[in-house]
Amino acid sequence: MDWGDIVGVVDAVGEDVPPSRLGDEVMVYGGISCGDCEYCLAGEHTMCYEYEIIGEDRPGGLAEYVIVPADNVDPKPASLSWETAAALPGAFTTAYRMVVTVGDLKPAETALILGASGGVGHAALQFAEMLGATVYATTSTAVKAERVRQWADEVMDYTEVDFAKVAMDLPDGRRVDLVADHIGEETWQQSINSLGMGGRMVICGATSGPDPDIDIRSVYQHHRQILGAPMGSRQDFRDTVALAARGAVEPAIDRVLPLSELAEGHRAIENREVFGKIVIDPSR
Ligand SMILES: NC(=O)c1ccc[n+]([C@@H]2O[C@H](COP(=O)([O-])OP(=O)(O)OC[C@H]3O[C@@H](n4cnc5c(N)ncnc54)[C@H](OP(=O)(O)O)[C@@H]3O)[C@@H](O)[C@H]2O)c1
Ligand SMILES: [Zn+2]
């Protein structure tokens, strides 16, 4: 349920866009960038100094109609339902960026995915599993853990166990090579401590707050790296959609609500009752 997660049918086009695109079923890439700076030319749109997010910096998708640049529009694969397509863009593209593009997770490596019941978390988990890595996950209740288990080798309820301790004592001498943390200040130190020598922490959010109290020696003395992965590039988006179209990953859709029940969706997210994504369908 992101302001920037938009799918729909083209209802009108601008002067430079062929009218033949009217009626197209499309998905929208949520980032807008200048198109000619060094980063845009390198395909790294989220690094553009003029980068904007549809739904944050300009009106977004929680509406019946939205105006977006034609360049941001891709065809919706026929194999994806509207709901599945709507649940993909932000969370899955960001997770792809974290685990695949930036995290560079390898099949022989071990990953630890935090907040595995959330939008980004359950997506990161699926990409890590898809790559063939050994995957550990954290979540907060037994009910969520049961669902997370379908994509993870081991699930930890972090309200019951110290996940960093478990991570430092894995069987067969394994070490966590990559931790995906979108939780923020509550978990940063534990996430860093979970990593083996030279391990990577990929980050995309600060849900619990942006000011972690950490010991920086726990980073440099173990050759660990902290890597930012906010959203994904246009190519990350296309790769993500292509993988979903062939069923390699699939969003868990907790519920579909009409626009009039948007507040109920926010309430459920704030109370952490949601598994995966909420989709808003303005046509209901
Ligand atoms: N969705 C996107 O498109 C996107 C893109 C870029 C960045 N981000 C950022 O990534 C973060 C996660 O986004 P999301 O869409 O995945 O959110 P979400 O669906 O609400 O998931 C957040 C998950 O974090 C876990 N959690 C652990 N500690 C928490 C705490 N103190 N408060 C709330 N949740 C806590 C919960 O899972 P458990 O109960 O399993 O622990 C919860 O399900 C946010 O900071 C967001 O700004 C999101
Ligand atoms: Zn640019």
Short mmCIF file of C-alpha atoms and ligand atoms in Angstrom, two decimals:
data_model
loop_
_atom_site.label_atom_id
_atom_site.label_comp_id
_atom_site.label_asym_id
_atom_site.label_seq_id
_atom_site.Cartn_x
_atom_site.Cartn_y
_atom_site.Cartn_z
CA MET A 1 0.00 0.00 0.00
CA ASP A 2 2.43 2.62 -1.19
CA TRP A 3 1.48 5.92 -2.72
CA GLY A 4 3.98 5.11 -5.45
CA ASP A 5 2.74 1.59 -6.26
CA ILE A 6 0.53 2.21 -9.27
CA VAL A 7 -1.05 -0.08 -11.85
CA GLY A 8 -3.99 0.59 -14.13
CA VAL A 9 -5.34 1.29 -17.60
CA VAL A 10 -4.16 4.26 -19.71
CA ASP A 11 -7.13 6.62 -19.88
CA ALA A 12 -5.51 9.63 -21.55
CA VAL A 13 -2.16 10.45 -23.16
CA GLY A 14 -0.06 13.58 -23.59
CA GLU A 15 0.70 15.21 -26.95
CA ASP A 16 3.92 13.26 -27.59
CA VAL A 17 2.44 9.86 -26.79
CA PRO A 18 0.75 7.79 -29.51
CA PRO A 19 -3.02 7.42 -28.94
CA SER A 20 -2.55 3.69 -29.61
CA ARG A 21 -1.41 3.43 -25.99
CA LEU A 22 -4.91 4.27 -24.76
CA GLY A 23 -6.39 1.26 -23.01
CA ASP A 24 -2.98 -0.33 -22.28
CA GLU A 25 -2.75 -2.26 -19.00
CA VAL A 26 0.33 -0.84 -17.32
CA MET A 27 2.58 -0.75 -14.28
CA VAL A 28 4.35 2.42 -13.18
CA TYR A 29 7.99 2.76 -12.10
CA GLY A 30 7.77 5.13 -9.15
CA GLY A 31 10.97 7.14 -9.57
CA ILE A 32 11.40 10.25 -11.72
CA SER A 33 14.89 11.54 -12.59
CA CYS A 34 16.46 14.09 -14.94
CA GLY A 35 17.52 11.58 -17.61
CA ASP A 36 20.87 13.19 -18.49
CA CYS A 37 23.09 13.41 -15.43
CA GLU A 38 25.98 10.98 -15.01
CA TYR A 39 23.85 8.71 -12.81
CA CYS A 40 20.82 8.65 -15.09
CA LEU A 41 23.08 7.89 -18.07
CA ALA A 42 24.57 5.02 -16.08
CA GLY A 43 21.06 3.69 -15.38
CA GLU A 44 21.23 4.62 -11.69
CA HIS A 45 18.08 6.72 -11.55
CA THR A 46 17.74 6.77 -7.76
CA MET A 47 21.16 8.47 -7.52
CA CYS A 48 20.02 11.44 -9.67
CA TYR A 49 20.22 14.77 -7.79
CA GLU A 50 16.75 15.61 -9.11
CA TYR A 51 15.25 12.26 -8.16
CA GLU A 52 11.62 12.37 -7.10
CA ILE A 53 9.25 9.65 -5.96
CA ILE A 54 5.71 9.52 -7.29
CA GLY A 55 3.46 9.57 -4.26
CA GLU A 56 6.01 11.34 -2.08
CA ASP A 57 7.24 14.33 -4.06
CA ARG A 58 4.23 14.50 -6.38
CA PRO A 59 0.66 13.10 -6.34
CA GLY A 60 0.57 9.32 -6.18
CA GLY A 61 -1.54 6.25 -6.65
CA LEU A 62 -4.05 6.37 -3.82
CA ALA A 63 -6.55 7.84 -6.27
CA GLU A 64 -8.78 6.88 -9.18
CA TYR A 65 -6.61 8.78 -11.68
CA VAL A 66 -2.95 9.78 -11.64
CA ILE A 67 -0.74 11.59 -14.16
CA VAL A 68 2.72 10.06 -14.66
CA PRO A 69 5.45 10.52 -17.30
CA ALA A 70 5.01 8.11 -20.25
CA ASP A 71 8.61 6.95 -19.75
CA ASN A 72 7.67 5.53 -16.35
CA VAL A 73 5.05 3.20 -17.79
CA ASP A 74 5.67 -0.47 -18.66
CA PRO A 75 3.15 -3.08 -19.84
CA LYS A 76 1.60 -5.21 -17.10
CA PRO A 77 2.50 -8.84 -17.83
CA ALA A 78 -0.67 -10.81 -18.59
CA SER A 79 0.32 -13.48 -16.04
CA LEU A 80 0.05 -10.97 -13.17
CA SER A 81 -3.33 -10.13 -11.64
CA TRP A 82 -4.02 -6.47 -10.92
CA GLU A 83 -3.61 -7.10 -7.19
CA THR A 84 -0.29 -8.92 -7.58
CA ALA A 85 1.03 -6.25 -9.94
CA ALA A 86 -0.02 -3.51 -7.50
CA ALA A 87 1.79 -5.19 -4.61
CA LEU A 88 5.10 -5.46 -6.47
CA PRO A 89 6.73 -2.17 -7.40
CA GLY A 90 8.12 -0.48 -4.27
CA ALA A 91 8.64 -3.34 -1.88
CA PHE A 92 9.89 -5.95 -4.36
CA THR A 93 12.07 -3.58 -6.41
CA THR A 94 13.69 -2.32 -3.19
CA ALA A 95 14.18 -5.87 -1.92
CA TYR A 96 15.71 -6.87 -5.29
CA ARG A 97 18.09 -3.92 -4.99
CA MET A 98 19.03 -4.97 -1.46
CA VAL A 99 19.59 -8.66 -2.04
CA VAL A 100 20.57 -8.94 -5.71
CA THR A 101 21.98 -5.68 -7.12
CA VAL A 102 23.68 -4.20 -4.06
CA GLY A 103 23.83 -7.19 -1.72
CA ASP A 104 25.21 -9.44 -4.49
CA LEU A 105 24.10 -12.50 -2.53
CA LYS A 106 25.66 -15.76 -3.73
CA PRO A 107 24.14 -19.27 -3.63
CA ALA A 108 26.80 -20.52 -1.23
CA GLU A 109 26.24 -17.62 1.18
CA THR A 110 23.99 -17.20 4.20
CA ALA A 111 21.51 -14.35 4.48
CA LEU A 112 19.56 -13.00 7.44
CA ILE A 113 16.36 -11.12 6.60
CA LEU A 114 14.76 -8.96 9.29
CA GLY A 115 11.09 -7.97 9.47
CA ALA A 116 10.33 -10.92 7.23
CA SER A 117 6.56 -10.52 7.49
CA GLY A 118 6.61 -7.00 6.07
CA GLY A 119 6.39 -5.81 2.48
CA VAL A 120 10.14 -5.39 1.92
CA GLY A 121 11.04 -8.24 4.29
CA HIS A 122 8.97 -10.99 2.67
CA ALA A 123 10.19 -9.83 -0.74
CA ALA A 124 13.87 -9.89 0.33
CA LEU A 125 13.34 -13.36 1.73
CA GLN A 126 11.96 -14.64 -1.57
CA PHE A 127 14.87 -13.20 -3.58
CA ALA A 128 17.38 -14.74 -1.14
CA GLU A 129 15.65 -18.12 -1.43
CA MET A 130 15.45 -17.78 -5.21
CA LEU A 131 19.23 -17.32 -5.36
CA GLY A 132 19.72 -20.56 -3.48
CA ALA A 133 21.34 -19.02 -0.40
CA THR A 134 20.81 -20.40 3.10
CA VAL A 135 18.24 -18.05 4.59
CA TYR A 136 17.50 -17.09 8.19
CA ALA A 137 14.62 -14.76 8.97
CA THR A 138 13.27 -12.85 11.96
CA THR A 139 9.68 -12.05 12.75
CA SER A 140 7.62 -11.28 15.83
CA THR A 141 4.86 -13.88 16.31
CA ALA A 142 4.36 -17.63 15.89
CA VAL A 143 1.59 -17.04 13.34
CA LYS A 144 3.83 -14.85 11.18
CA ALA A 145 6.72 -17.31 11.64
CA GLU A 146 4.59 -20.13 10.27
CA ARG A 147 4.05 -18.21 7.02
CA VAL A 148 7.62 -16.93 6.79
CA ARG A 149 8.88 -20.53 7.03
CA GLN A 150 7.82 -21.28 3.42
CA TRP A 151 10.78 -19.19 2.18
CA ALA A 152 13.32 -19.58 5.02
CA ASP A 153 15.62 -22.32 6.26
CA GLU A 154 15.14 -21.08 9.82
CA VAL A 155 12.83 -18.50 11.38
CA MET A 156 13.58 -16.72 14.66
CA ASP A 157 11.05 -14.93 16.82
CA TYR A 158 13.20 -12.00 17.93
CA THR A 159 10.86 -11.33 20.85
CA GLU A 160 11.94 -14.73 22.23
CA VAL A 161 15.56 -15.14 21.12
CA ASP A 162 18.55 -12.84 20.56
CA PHE A 163 18.96 -13.30 16.82
CA ALA A 164 22.55 -12.01 16.87
CA LYS A 165 23.54 -14.79 19.28
CA VAL A 166 21.92 -17.40 17.05
CA ALA A 167 23.64 -15.90 13.99
CA MET A 168 27.06 -16.04 15.64
CA ASP A 169 26.66 -19.73 16.40
CA LEU A 170 25.39 -21.24 13.16
CA PRO A 171 25.95 -24.93 12.41
CA ASP A 172 28.80 -26.15 10.18
CA GLY A 173 30.90 -23.05 10.85
CA ARG A 174 28.62 -20.92 8.70
CA ARG A 175 28.58 -17.13 9.10
CA VAL A 176 25.96 -14.62 8.04
CA ASP A 177 27.30 -12.97 4.87
CA LEU A 178 24.41 -10.58 4.29
CA VAL A 179 21.85 -9.05 6.63
CA ALA A 180 18.91 -7.07 5.21
CA ASP A 181 17.78 -4.54 7.83
CA HIS A 182 14.93 -2.10 7.20
CA ILE A 183 14.03 -1.81 10.89
CA GLY A 184 16.59 0.87 11.86
CA GLU A 185 17.82 1.93 15.26
CA GLU A 186 16.17 -0.90 17.22
CA THR A 187 18.12 -3.62 15.38
CA TRP A 188 21.27 -2.06 13.88
CA GLN A 189 23.74 -3.22 16.51
CA GLN A 190 22.30 -6.73 16.57
CA SER A 191 22.35 -6.88 12.77
CA ILE A 192 25.99 -5.79 12.64
CA ASN A 193 26.90 -8.28 15.36
CA SER A 194 25.17 -11.03 13.38
CA LEU A 195 27.59 -10.67 10.47
CA GLY A 196 30.66 -12.76 9.94
CA MET A 197 34.03 -11.30 8.93
CA GLY A 198 33.54 -8.99 5.91
CA GLY A 199 29.76 -9.38 5.98
CA ARG A 200 27.41 -6.86 4.34
CA MET A 201 24.47 -5.07 5.94
CA VAL A 202 22.06 -3.71 3.32
CA ILE A 203 19.61 -1.06 4.49
CA CYS A 204 16.58 0.67 3.01
CA GLY A 205 14.53 1.97 5.93
CA ALA A 206 14.37 3.24 9.48
CA THR A 207 10.97 2.10 10.68
CA SER A 208 11.97 2.11 14.36
CA GLY A 209 14.00 5.34 14.09
CA PRO A 210 17.09 6.73 12.32
CA ASP A 211 19.54 7.16 15.23
CA PRO A 212 21.12 3.83 16.16
CA ASP A 213 23.42 3.70 19.16
CA ILE A 214 26.22 1.56 17.72
CA ASP A 215 29.84 0.79 18.40
CA ILE A 216 31.58 1.66 15.13
CA ARG A 217 34.43 -0.71 15.99
CA SER A 218 31.95 -3.55 15.46
CA VAL A 219 31.90 -2.47 11.81
CA TYR A 220 35.50 -1.72 10.86
CA GLN A 221 37.30 -4.23 13.05
CA HIS A 222 35.43 -7.06 11.34
CA HIS A 223 35.77 -5.59 7.82
CA ARG A 224 31.98 -5.30 7.68
CA GLN A 225 30.18 -3.04 5.21
CA ILE A 226 26.96 -1.03 5.44
CA LEU A 227 25.31 -0.52 2.05
CA GLY A 228 22.38 1.75 1.19
CA ALA A 229 19.68 0.44 -1.14
CA PRO A 230 16.82 2.94 -1.41
CA MET A 231 14.27 1.78 -4.01
CA GLY A 232 15.75 0.37 -7.22
CA SER A 233 16.77 1.50 -10.68
CA ARG A 234 14.57 1.18 -13.76
CA GLN A 235 16.39 -2.06 -14.58
CA ASP A 236 15.88 -3.38 -11.04
CA PHE A 237 12.15 -2.70 -11.53
CA ARG A 238 12.05 -4.48 -14.89
CA ASP A 239 13.98 -7.47 -13.52
CA THR A 240 11.61 -7.65 -10.55
CA VAL A 241 8.50 -7.57 -12.72
CA ALA A 242 9.97 -10.18 -15.08
CA LEU A 243 10.75 -12.53 -12.18
CA ALA A 244 7.25 -12.09 -10.74
CA ALA A 245 5.70 -12.63 -14.19
CA ARG A 246 7.28 -16.08 -14.38
CA GLY A 247 6.34 -16.92 -10.78
CA ALA A 248 9.84 -16.78 -9.24
CA VAL A 249 8.54 -14.43 -6.54
CA GLU A 250 5.00 -13.62 -5.46
CA PRO A 251 3.69 -10.93 -3.12
CA ALA A 252 1.59 -12.09 -0.18
CA ILE A 253 -1.54 -9.97 -0.29
CA ASP A 254 -2.97 -9.55 3.18
CA ARG A 255 -6.17 -7.85 2.02
CA VAL A 256 -7.61 -5.69 -0.76
CA LEU A 257 -9.49 -2.59 0.37
CA PRO A 258 -11.51 0.10 -1.40
CA LEU A 259 -10.14 3.64 -1.31
CA SER A 260 -12.75 4.54 1.31
CA GLU A 261 -11.11 2.10 3.75
CA LEU A 262 -7.59 3.48 3.39
CA ALA A 263 -7.49 4.51 7.05
CA GLU A 264 -8.31 0.93 8.06
CA GLY A 265 -5.29 -0.20 6.03
CA HIS A 266 -3.01 2.25 7.83
CA ARG A 267 -4.40 1.16 11.19
CA ALA A 268 -3.66 -2.49 10.40
CA ILE A 269 -0.09 -1.68 9.31
CA GLU A 270 0.56 0.43 12.42
CA ASN A 271 -0.74 -2.41 14.63
CA ARG A 272 1.53 -4.85 12.76
CA GLU A 273 -1.41 -7.07 11.86
CA VAL A 274 -0.39 -7.30 8.21
CA PHE A 275 1.51 -10.07 6.45
CA GLY A 276 2.98 -8.84 3.17
CA LYS A 277 1.06 -6.12 1.38
CA ILE A 278 -2.28 -4.32 1.47
CA VAL A 279 -3.67 -3.38 -1.93
CA ILE A 280 -6.05 -0.47 -2.43
CA ASP A 281 -8.50 -0.94 -5.32
CA PRO A 282 -10.15 2.40 -6.21
CA SER A 283 -12.59 0.63 -8.57
CA ARG A 284 -14.36 -1.13 -5.66
N1 LIG B 1 7.67 -0.63 0.71
C1 LIG B 1 8.51 0.07 -0.03
O1 LIG B 1 8.28 0.28 -1.22
C2 LIG B 1 9.78 0.63 0.57
C3 LIG B 1 10.75 1.09 -0.30
C4 LIG B 1 11.93 1.60 0.23
C5 LIG B 1 12.08 1.65 1.60
N2 LIG B 1 11.09 1.20 2.43
C6 LIG B 1 11.29 1.28 3.88
O2 LIG B 1 11.46 -0.04 4.39
C7 LIG B 1 10.85 -0.14 5.68
C8 LIG B 1 9.86 -1.29 5.65
O3 LIG B 1 8.83 -1.00 4.73
P1 LIG B 1 7.65 -2.03 4.50
O4 LIG B 1 6.82 -1.46 3.43
O5 LIG B 1 8.20 -3.39 4.34
O6 LIG B 1 6.91 -1.92 5.91
P2 LIG B 1 5.89 -2.97 6.57
O7 LIG B 1 5.24 -3.78 5.52
O8 LIG B 1 5.05 -2.19 7.52
O9 LIG B 1 6.84 -3.96 7.39
C9 LIG B 1 7.56 -3.56 8.49
C10 LIG B 1 7.91 -4.80 9.33
O10 LIG B 1 8.96 -4.47 10.20
C11 LIG B 1 8.87 -5.29 11.37
N3 LIG B 1 9.20 -4.47 12.55
C12 LIG B 1 10.21 -4.74 13.42
N4 LIG B 1 10.31 -3.80 14.34
C13 LIG B 1 9.36 -2.90 14.07
C14 LIG B 1 8.95 -1.69 14.69
N5 LIG B 1 9.56 -1.20 15.77
N6 LIG B 1 7.91 -1.02 14.14
C15 LIG B 1 7.27 -1.48 13.05
N7 LIG B 1 7.63 -2.64 12.42
C16 LIG B 1 8.66 -3.32 12.92
C17 LIG B 1 7.48 -5.88 11.39
O11 LIG B 1 7.63 -7.24 11.04
P3 LIG B 1 7.78 -8.40 12.12
O12 LIG B 1 6.56 -8.37 12.97
O13 LIG B 1 7.92 -9.60 11.26
O14 LIG B 1 9.03 -8.07 12.89
C18 LIG B 1 6.77 -5.23 10.21
O15 LIG B 1 5.93 -6.11 9.55
C19 LIG B 1 10.22 1.21 5.97
O16 LIG B 1 11.10 1.95 6.80
C20 LIG B 1 10.10 1.85 4.61
O17 LIG B 1 10.15 3.27 4.68
C21 LIG B 1 9.96 0.67 1.94
ZN ZN B 2 19.71 12.47 -13.39
#
